XYZ file of C-alpha atoms in Angstrom:
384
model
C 0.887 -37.549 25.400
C -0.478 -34.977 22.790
C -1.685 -36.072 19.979
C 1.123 -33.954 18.302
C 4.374 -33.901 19.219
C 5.289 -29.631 19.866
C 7.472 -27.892 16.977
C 10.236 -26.992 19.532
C 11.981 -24.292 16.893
C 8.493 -22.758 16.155
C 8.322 -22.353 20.120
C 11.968 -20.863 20.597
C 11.145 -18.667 17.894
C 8.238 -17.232 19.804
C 10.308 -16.871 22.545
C 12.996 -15.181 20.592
C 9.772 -12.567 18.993
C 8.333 -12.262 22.788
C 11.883 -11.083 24.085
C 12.328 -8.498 21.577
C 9.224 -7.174 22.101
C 10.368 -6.788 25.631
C 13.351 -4.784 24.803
C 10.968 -2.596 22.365
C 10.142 -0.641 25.655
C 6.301 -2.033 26.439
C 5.061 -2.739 22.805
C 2.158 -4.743 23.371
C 1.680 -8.128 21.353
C -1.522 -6.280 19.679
C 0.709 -3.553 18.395
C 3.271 -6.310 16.606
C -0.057 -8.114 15.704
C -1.255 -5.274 13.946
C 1.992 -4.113 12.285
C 2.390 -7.734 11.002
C -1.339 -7.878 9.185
C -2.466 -10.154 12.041
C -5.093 -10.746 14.720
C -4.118 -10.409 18.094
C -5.091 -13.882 19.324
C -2.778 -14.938 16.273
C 0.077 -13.132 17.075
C -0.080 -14.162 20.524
C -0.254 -17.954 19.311
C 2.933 -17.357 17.588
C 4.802 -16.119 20.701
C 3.586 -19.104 22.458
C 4.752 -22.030 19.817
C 1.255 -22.939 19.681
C 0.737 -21.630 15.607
C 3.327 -20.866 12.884
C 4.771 -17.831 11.334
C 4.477 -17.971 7.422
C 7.230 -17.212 5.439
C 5.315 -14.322 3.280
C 5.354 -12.543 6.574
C 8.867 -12.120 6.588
C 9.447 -8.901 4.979
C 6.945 -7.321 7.630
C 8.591 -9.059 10.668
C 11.988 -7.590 10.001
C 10.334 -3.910 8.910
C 8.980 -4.537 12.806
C 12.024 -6.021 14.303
C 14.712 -4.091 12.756
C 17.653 -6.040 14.276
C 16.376 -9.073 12.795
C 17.842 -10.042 9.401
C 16.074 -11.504 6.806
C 18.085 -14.235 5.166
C 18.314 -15.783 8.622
C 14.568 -15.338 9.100
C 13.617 -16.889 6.025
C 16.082 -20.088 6.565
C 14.297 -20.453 10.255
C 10.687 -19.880 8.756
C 11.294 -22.935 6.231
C 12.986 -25.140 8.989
C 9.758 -24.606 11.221
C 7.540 -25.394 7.925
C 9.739 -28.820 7.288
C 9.737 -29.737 10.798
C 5.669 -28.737 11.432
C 5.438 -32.115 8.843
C 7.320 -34.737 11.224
C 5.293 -33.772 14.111
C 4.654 -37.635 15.192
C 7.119 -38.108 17.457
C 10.460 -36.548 19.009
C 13.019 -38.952 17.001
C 11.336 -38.296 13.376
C 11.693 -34.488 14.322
C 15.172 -35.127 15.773
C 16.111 -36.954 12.590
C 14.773 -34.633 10.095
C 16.591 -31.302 12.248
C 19.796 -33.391 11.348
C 18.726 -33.372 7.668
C 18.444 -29.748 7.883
C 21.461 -28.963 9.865
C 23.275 -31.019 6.864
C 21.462 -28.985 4.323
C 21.791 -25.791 6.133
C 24.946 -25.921 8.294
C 24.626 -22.016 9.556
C 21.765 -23.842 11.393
C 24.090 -25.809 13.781
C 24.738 -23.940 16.730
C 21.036 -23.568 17.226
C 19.896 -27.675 16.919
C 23.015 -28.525 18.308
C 21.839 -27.176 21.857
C 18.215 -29.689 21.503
C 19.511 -32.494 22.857
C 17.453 -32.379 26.284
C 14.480 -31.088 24.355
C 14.444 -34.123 22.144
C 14.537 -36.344 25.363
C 11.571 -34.612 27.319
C 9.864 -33.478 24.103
C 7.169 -36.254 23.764
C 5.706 -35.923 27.339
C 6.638 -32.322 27.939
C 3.919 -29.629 28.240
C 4.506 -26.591 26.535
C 5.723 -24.619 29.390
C 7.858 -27.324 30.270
C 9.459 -27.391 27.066
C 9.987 -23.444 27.418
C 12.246 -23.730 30.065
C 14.242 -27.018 28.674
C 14.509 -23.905 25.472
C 15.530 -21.509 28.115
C 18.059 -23.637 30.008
C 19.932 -24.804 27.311
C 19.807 -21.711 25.642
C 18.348 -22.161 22.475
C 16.477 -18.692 22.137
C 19.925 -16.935 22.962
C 21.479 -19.127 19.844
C 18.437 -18.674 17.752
C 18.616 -14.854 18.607
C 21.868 -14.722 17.842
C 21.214 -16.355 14.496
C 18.543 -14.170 13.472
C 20.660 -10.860 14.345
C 23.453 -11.646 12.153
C 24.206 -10.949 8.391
C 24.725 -13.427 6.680
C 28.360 -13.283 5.118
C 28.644 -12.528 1.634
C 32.030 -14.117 -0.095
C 34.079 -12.089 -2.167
C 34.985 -13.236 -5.958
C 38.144 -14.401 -4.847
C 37.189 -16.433 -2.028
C 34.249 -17.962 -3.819
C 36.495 -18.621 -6.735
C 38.801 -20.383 -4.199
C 35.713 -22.309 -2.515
C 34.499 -23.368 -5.963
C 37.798 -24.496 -7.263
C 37.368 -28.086 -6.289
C 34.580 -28.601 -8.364
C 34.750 -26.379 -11.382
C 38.269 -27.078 -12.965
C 37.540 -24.375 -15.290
C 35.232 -21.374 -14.122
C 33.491 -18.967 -16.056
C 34.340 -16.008 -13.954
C 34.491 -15.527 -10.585
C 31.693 -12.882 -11.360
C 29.609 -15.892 -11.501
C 30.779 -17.932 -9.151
C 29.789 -15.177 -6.292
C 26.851 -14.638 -7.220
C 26.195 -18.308 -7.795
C 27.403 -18.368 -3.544
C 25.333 -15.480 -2.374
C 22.067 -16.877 -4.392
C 22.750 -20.346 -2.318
C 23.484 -18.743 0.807
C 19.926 -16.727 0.673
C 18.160 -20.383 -0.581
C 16.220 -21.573 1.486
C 16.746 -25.439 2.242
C 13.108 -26.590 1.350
C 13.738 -25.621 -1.946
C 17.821 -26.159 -2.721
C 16.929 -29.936 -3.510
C 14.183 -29.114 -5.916
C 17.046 -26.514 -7.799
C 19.387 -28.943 -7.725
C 17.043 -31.532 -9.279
C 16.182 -29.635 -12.446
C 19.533 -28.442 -13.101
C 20.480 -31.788 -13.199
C 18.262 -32.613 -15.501
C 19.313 -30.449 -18.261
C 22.372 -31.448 -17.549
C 22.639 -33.119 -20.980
C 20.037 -30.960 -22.721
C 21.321 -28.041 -25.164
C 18.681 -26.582 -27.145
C 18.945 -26.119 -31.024
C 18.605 -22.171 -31.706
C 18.394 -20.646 -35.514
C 19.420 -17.583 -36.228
C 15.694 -16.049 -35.738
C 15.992 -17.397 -32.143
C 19.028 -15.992 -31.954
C 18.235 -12.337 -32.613
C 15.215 -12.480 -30.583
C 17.602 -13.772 -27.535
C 19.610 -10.840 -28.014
C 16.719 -8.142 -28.345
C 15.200 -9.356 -25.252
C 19.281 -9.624 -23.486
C 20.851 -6.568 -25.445
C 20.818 -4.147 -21.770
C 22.069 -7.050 -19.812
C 24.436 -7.872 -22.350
C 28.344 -6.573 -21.573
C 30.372 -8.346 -23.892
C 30.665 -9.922 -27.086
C 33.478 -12.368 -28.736
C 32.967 -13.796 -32.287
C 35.225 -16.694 -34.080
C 34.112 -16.780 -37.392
C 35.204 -18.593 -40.383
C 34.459 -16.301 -43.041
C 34.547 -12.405 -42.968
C 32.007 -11.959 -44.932
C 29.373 -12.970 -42.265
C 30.008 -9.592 -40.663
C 30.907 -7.607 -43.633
C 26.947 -7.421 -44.396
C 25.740 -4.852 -42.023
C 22.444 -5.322 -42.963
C 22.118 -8.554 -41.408
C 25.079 -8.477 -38.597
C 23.694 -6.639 -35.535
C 26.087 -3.902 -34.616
C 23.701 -2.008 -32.424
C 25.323 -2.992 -29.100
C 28.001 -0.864 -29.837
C 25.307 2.260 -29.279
C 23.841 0.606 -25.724
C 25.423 2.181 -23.109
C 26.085 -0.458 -20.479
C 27.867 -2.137 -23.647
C 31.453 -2.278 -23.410
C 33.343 -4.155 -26.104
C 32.733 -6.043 -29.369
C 35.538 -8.236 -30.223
C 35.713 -10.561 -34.192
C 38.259 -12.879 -35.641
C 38.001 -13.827 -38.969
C 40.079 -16.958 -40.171
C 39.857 -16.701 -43.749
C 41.356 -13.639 -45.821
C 37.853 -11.878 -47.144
C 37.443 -12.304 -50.902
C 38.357 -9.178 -52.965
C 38.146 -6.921 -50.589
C 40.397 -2.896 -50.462
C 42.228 -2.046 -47.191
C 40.704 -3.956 -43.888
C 37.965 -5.390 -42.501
C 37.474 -3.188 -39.634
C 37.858 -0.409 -41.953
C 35.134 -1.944 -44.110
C 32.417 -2.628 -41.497
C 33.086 0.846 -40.199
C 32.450 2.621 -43.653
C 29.567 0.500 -44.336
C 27.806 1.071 -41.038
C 28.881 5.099 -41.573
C 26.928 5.014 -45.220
C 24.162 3.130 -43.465
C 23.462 5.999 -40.593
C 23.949 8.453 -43.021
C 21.380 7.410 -45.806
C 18.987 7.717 -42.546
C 20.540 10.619 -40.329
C 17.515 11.870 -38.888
C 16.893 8.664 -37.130
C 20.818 7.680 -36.475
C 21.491 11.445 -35.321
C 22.177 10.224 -31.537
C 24.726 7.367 -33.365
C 26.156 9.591 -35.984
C 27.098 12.205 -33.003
C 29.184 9.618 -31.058
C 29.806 7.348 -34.276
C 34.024 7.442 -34.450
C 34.728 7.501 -30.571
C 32.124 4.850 -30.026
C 33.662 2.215 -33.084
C 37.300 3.109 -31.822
C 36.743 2.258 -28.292
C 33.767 -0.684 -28.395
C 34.816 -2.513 -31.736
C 37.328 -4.651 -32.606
C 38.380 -6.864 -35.767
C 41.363 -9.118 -35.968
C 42.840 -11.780 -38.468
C 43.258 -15.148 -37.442
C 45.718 -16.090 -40.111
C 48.520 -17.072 -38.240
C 46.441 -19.342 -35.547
C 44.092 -21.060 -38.165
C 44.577 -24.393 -36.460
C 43.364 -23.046 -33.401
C 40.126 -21.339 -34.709
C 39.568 -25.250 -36.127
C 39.400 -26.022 -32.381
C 37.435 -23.831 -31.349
C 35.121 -24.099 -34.423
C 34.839 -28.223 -33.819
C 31.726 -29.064 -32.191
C 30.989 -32.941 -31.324
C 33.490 -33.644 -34.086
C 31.775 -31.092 -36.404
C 33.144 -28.303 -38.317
C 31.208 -25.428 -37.542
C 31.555 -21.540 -39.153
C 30.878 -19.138 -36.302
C 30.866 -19.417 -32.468
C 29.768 -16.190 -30.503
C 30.006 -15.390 -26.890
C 28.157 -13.060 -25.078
C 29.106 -12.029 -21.213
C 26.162 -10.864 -19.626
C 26.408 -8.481 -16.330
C 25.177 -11.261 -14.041
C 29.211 -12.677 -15.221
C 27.330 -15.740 -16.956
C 28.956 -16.712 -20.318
C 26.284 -17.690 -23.090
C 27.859 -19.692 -26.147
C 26.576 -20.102 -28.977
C 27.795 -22.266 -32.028
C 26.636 -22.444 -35.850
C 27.124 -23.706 -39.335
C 25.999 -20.384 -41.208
C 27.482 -19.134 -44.191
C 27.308 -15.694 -46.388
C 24.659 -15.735 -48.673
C 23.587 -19.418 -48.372
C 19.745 -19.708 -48.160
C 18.888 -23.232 -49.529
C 19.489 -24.965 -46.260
C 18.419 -23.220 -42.767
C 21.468 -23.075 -40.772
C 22.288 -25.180 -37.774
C 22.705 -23.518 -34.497
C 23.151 -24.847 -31.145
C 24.330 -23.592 -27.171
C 27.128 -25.294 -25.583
C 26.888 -27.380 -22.443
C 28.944 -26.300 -19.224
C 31.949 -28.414 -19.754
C 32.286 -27.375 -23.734
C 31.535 -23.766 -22.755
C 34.540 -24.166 -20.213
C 36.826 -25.566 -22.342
C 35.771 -23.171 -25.483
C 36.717 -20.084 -22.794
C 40.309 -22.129 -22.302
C 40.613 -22.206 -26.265
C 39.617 -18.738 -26.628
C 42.334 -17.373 -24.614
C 44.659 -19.625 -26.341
C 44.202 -18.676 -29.554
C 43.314 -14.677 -28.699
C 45.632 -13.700 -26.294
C 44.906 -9.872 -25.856
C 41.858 -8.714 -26.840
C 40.908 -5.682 -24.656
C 39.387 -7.326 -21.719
C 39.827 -9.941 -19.096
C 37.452 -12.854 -18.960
């Protein structure tokens, strides 16, 4: 027996490669050596099961086979790299393709067909183990898993497959893309993911309002959406301060504000104030608002909007509570990716003896914030 037991997927994958080349009309295994960045005596290696193909060649192997897709490539090219590391004998490799076909279940119909290669793969020289490949017809179901594209869910169905988990989801915006990132994952590194998600499970970070802006300078073109519950009016009345130049970026679709409090002497509304300030504001410097000016009354009609909260006070309370705390302003911003950011503080107008406290939410208070907020909003221009 060799000292090393034979990777049996590495050598139906060089199978697979050495057929296509066949079909390729005559392509010598130079040629694909050369087109992949590799010597020939490599290459040929490959074909035979005797060395591996590394993952960064991937790109180049389906530029060279074009009916090979490159999700499917990728999820192979790991399983060959995991299994290359249990090498001592057939039953630790048997065990560990198990792992992987748990982990990777798109994986099945090819390791369910090496049942008679796990029984003669100890003793069985590598042409041997070729045709036990051959007869069961592993390189037809690993060339048939390599050929096709990987399905990519649609919102709804993802929404559907996620419901049993996630009583309360974001948006289904998220949800697919959450699917189509874990359906291109490779296995190796799904567990490491996994592992660091969980643990920040628990961790929200604390974020002033310095932080704050600079998160939304470095977000404002990926930013789509923006919902503020504040407390008092007056934190948006000073357009100094409040940031109203997402109304002017023009992937930006909709600001939306409620105030709870009635603003403090103040003539006619509060929309109609923040628009007149921020008007007097371009003005003063029209040679560098010109672009804003030009598109000023369309662009504050159709992106910004300002409501009283006055008749669901108790439910702005709610949504203002965090970890039994009163807080004065909670902003969300919907990014294009369709993840939801929160974020939650104690700021007041014109209060500068004690920095304000300002947090993110976890996952299960953004969820049930985004339950509140439709609650106590009902229509606000937008679906989320």
């Amino acid at each position: 027996m060799a000292e090393k037991t034979r990777n049996p997927l590495a050598q139906a994958l060089g199978l697979v490669l050495q057929q296509m080349r066949d079909k390729m009309g005559g392509v010598s295994s130079s040629e694909i050596a050369a087109s992949l960045g590799l010597a020939a005596s490599h290459y040929r290696m490959i074909e035979a099961g005797s060395a591996l193909l590394q993952p960064a060649r991937a790109i180049k192997v389906v530029q060279t086979f074009d009916t090979l897709e490159f999700v499917p490539l990728c999820q192979v090219l790991v399983c060959i790299q995991i299994m290359d590391g249990a090498r001592s004998s057939a039953a630790d490799m048997r065990i560990l393709a198990d792992v992987l076909t748990e982990a990777n279940p798109g994986m099945a119909p090819v390791f369910d067909r090496f049942d008679e290669v796990w029984r003669v793969l100890d003793n069985a020289s590598t042409s041997e183990l070729g045709k036990a490949i051959a007869a069961d017809g592993i390189d037809d179901a690993l060339y048939e898993f390599l050929t096709t594209e990987p399905v990519t869910l649609g919102a709804d169905q993802m929404d559907h497959f996620m419901a049993p988990t996630y009583q309360h989801p974001l948006s289904e915006q998220l949800y697919s893309q959450i699917g189509n990132i874990l359906q291109g994952l490779a296995p190796f590194y799904l567990d490491t993911v996994l592992q660091l998600i969980d643990n920040l499970r628990d961790i929200t970070p604390r974020v002033t309002p310095e932080e704050l802006a600079r998160w939304e300078a470095a977000h404002k073109s990926r930013i789509r959406y923006i919902i503020g519950i504040v407390r008092k009016p007056e934190i948006i009345l000073d357009v100094e301060t409040f940031d109203y130049s997402f109304l002017w970026e023009d992937d930006f679709r909709r600001m939306f504000v409620m105030y709870r409090d009635d603003p403090q002497a103040l003539d006619g509304s509060v929309y109609d104030k923040i628009v007149g300030c921020l008007r007097r504001k371009y003005e003063a410097e029209r040679v560098r608002y010109e672009r804003v000016l030009a598109v000023f009354d369309s662009t504050v009609r159709e992106k910004l909007a300002v409501r009283s909260g006055r008749d669901v006070r108790e439910g702005i309370d709610g949504l203002l509570l965090h970890r039994d705390m009163p807080m004065n302003n909670l902003w969300f911003y919907f990014m294009a990716s369709g993840y939801v950011v929160p974020f939650i503080d104690d700021a007041q107008p014109g209060r500068t003896s004690v920095s304000p406290y300002g947090t993110s939410l976890d996952y299960d208070e953004t969820c049930q914030k985004l339950v509140q907020l439709r609650e106590v909003c009902g229509d606000i221009g937008f679906t989320f």
